[in-house]
PDB file of C-alpha atoms in Angstrom:
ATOM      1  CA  UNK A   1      -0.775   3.930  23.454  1.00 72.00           C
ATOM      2  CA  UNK A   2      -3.711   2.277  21.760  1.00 79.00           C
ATOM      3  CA  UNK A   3      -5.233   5.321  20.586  1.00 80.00           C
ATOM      4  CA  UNK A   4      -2.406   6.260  19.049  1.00 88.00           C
ATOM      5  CA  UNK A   5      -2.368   3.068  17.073  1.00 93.00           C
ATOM      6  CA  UNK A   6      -4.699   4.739  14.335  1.00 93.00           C
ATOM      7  CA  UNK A   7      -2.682   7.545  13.271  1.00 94.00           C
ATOM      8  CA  UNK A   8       0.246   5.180  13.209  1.00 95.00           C
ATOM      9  CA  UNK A   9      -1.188   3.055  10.626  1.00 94.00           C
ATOM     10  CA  UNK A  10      -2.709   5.761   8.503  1.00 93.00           C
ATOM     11  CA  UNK A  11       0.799   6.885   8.302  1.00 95.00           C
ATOM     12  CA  UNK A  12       2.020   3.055   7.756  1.00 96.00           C
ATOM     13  CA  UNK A  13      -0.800   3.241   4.867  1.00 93.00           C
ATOM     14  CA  UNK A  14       0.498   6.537   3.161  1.00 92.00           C
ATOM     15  CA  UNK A  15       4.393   5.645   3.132  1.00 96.00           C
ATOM     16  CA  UNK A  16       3.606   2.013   2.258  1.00 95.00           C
ATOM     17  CA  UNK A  17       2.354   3.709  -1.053  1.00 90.00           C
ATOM     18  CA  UNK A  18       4.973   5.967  -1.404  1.00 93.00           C
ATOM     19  CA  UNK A  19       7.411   3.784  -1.313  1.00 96.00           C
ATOM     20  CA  UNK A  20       6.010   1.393  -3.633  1.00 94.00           C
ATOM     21  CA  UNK A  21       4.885   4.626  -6.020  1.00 87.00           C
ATOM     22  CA  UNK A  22       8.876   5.531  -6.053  1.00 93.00           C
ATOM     23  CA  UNK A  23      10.225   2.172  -6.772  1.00 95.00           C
ATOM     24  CA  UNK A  24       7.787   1.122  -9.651  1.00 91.00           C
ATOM     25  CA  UNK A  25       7.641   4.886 -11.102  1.00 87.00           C
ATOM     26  CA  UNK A  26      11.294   5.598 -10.439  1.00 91.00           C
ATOM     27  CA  UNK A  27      10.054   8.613  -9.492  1.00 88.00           C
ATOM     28  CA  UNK A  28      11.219  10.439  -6.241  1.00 92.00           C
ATOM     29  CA  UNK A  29       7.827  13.068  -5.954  1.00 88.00           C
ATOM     30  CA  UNK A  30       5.495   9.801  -5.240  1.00 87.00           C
ATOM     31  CA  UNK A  31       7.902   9.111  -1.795  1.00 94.00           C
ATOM     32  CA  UNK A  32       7.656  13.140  -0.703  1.00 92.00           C
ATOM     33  CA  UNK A  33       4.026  13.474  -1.854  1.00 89.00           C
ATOM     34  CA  UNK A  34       2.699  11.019  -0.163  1.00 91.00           C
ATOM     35  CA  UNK A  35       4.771  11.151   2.941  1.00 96.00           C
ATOM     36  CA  UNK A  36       3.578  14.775   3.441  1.00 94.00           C
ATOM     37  CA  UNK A  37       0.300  14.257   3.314  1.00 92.00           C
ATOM     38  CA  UNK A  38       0.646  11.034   5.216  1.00 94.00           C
ATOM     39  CA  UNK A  39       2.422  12.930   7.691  1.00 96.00           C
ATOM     40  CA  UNK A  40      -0.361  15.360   7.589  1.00 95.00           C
ATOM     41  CA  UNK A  41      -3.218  13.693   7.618  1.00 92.00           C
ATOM     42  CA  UNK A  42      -2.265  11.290  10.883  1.00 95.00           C
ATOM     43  CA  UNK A  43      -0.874  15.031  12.735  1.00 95.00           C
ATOM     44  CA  UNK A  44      -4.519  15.548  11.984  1.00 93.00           C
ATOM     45  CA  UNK A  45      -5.839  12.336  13.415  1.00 92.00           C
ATOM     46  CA  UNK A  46      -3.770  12.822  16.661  1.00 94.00           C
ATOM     47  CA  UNK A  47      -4.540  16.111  17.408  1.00 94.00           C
ATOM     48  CA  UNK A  48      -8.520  15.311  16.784  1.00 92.00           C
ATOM     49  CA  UNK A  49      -7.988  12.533  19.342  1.00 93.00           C
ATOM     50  CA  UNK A  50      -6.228  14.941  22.083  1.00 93.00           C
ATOM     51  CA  UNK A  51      -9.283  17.148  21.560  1.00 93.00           C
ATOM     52  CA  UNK A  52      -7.510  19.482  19.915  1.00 93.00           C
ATOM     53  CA  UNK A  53     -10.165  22.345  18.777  1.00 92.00           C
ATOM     54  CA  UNK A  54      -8.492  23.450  14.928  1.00 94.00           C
ATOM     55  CA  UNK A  55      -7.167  20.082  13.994  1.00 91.00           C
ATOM     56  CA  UNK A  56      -8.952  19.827  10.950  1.00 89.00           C
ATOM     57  CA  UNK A  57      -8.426  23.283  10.122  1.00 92.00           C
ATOM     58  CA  UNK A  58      -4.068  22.568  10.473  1.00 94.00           C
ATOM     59  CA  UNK A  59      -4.541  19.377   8.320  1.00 91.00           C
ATOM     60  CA  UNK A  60      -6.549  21.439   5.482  1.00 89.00           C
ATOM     61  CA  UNK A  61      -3.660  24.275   5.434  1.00 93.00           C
ATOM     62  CA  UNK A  62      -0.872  21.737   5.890  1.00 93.00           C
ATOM     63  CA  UNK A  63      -2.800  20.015   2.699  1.00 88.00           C
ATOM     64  CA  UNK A  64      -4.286  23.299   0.741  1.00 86.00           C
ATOM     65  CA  UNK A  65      -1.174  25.283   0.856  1.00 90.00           C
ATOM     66  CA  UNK A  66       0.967  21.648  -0.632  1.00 89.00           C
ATOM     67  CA  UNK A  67      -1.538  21.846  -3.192  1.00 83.00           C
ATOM     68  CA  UNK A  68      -1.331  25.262  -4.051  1.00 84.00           C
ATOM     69  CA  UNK A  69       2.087  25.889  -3.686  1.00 88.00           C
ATOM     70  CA  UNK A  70       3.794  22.791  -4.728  1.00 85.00           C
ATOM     71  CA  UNK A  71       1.719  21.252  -6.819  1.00 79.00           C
ATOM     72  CA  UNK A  72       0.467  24.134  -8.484  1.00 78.00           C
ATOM     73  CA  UNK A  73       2.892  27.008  -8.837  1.00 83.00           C
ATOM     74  CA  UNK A  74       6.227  25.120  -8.597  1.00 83.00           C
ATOM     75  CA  UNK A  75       5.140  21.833 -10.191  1.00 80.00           C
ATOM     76  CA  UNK A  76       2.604  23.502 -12.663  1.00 77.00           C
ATOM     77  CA  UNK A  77       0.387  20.303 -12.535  1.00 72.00           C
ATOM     78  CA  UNK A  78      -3.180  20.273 -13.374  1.00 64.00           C
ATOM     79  CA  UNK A  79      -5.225  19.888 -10.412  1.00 64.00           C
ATOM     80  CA  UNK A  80      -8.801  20.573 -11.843  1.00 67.00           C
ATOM     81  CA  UNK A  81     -11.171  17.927 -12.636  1.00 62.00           C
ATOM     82  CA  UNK A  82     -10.231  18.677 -16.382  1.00 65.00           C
ATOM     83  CA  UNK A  83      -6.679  17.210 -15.465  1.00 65.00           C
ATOM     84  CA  UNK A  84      -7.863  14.258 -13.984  1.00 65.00           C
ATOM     85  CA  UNK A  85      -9.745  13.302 -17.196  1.00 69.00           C
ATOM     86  CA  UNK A  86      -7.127  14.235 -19.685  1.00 68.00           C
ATOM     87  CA  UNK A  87      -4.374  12.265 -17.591  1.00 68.00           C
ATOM     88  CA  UNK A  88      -7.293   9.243 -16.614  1.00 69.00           C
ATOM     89  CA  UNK A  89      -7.535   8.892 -20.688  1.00 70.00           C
ATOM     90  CA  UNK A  90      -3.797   9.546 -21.750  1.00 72.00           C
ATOM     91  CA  UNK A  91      -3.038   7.193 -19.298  1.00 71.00           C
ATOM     92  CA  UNK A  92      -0.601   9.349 -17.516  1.00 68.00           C
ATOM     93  CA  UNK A  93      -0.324   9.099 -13.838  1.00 64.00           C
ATOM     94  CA  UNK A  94      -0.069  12.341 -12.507  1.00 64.00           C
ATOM     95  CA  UNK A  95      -1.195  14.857  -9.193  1.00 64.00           C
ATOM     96  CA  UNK A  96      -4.341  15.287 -10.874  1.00 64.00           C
ATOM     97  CA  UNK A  97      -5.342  11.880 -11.140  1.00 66.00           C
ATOM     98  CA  UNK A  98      -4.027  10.623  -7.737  1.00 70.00           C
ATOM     99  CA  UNK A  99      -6.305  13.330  -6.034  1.00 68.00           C
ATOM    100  CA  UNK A 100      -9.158  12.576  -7.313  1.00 68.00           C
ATOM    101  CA  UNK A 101      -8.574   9.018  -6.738  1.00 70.00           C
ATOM    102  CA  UNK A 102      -8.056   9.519  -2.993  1.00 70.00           C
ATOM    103  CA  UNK A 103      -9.379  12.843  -2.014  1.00 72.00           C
ATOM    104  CA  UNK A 104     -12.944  12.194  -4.027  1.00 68.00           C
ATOM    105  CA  UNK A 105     -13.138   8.254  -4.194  1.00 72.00           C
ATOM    106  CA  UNK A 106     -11.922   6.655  -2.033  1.00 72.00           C
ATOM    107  CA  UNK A 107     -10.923   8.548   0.753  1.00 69.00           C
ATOM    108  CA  UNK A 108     -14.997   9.305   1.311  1.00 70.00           C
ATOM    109  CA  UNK A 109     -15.740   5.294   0.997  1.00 71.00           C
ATOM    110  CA  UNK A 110     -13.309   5.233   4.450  1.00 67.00           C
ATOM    111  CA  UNK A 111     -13.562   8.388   6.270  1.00 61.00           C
TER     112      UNK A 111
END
């Protein structure tokens, strides 16, 4: 059970934000976005523990195909790094500029 202690609180971590995203933004996306990938991400930690040969691979289609399909075709957001500049400085807080923030920040400073 310990080793599955990880993935528990990288989930903990994710849904901790997405709750607190939805209640200050009053915004429902923040609780699925960041529950999905949550969820994501620590199916990805658990199956790299069990040895599990493709578990990156699962995590980075769970992810890529979110961020393509979701984000990008239904949603229409801005997911290049021009987005993330034009929200950063119009002080919007948008896909663009929470992607960045994790995926190029600070999830490298961690992982």
């Amino acid at each position: 059970m310990k080793k599955y202690a990880f993935p528990i609180l990288i989930l903990a971590v994710f849904e901790t934000v997405a709750v607190t995203l939805w209640l200050t933004k009053d915004n429902i996306f923040y609780l699925f976005n960041f529950s999905y990938i949550g969820a994501s991400v620590s199916l990805g930690i658990f199956l790299f523990f069990k040895k599990y040969k493709y578990a990156r691979r699962i995590v980075q289609l769970l992810v890529g195909l979110y961020m393509l399909v979701f984000l990008g075709f239904i949603r229409g957001e801005n997911m290049q790094i021009e987005g993330f500049w034009y929200y950063l400085f119009t002080g919007v807080f948008e896909a663009a500029t929470i992607h960045y923030a994790v995926a190029k920040i600070f999830g490298p400073l961690i992982f």
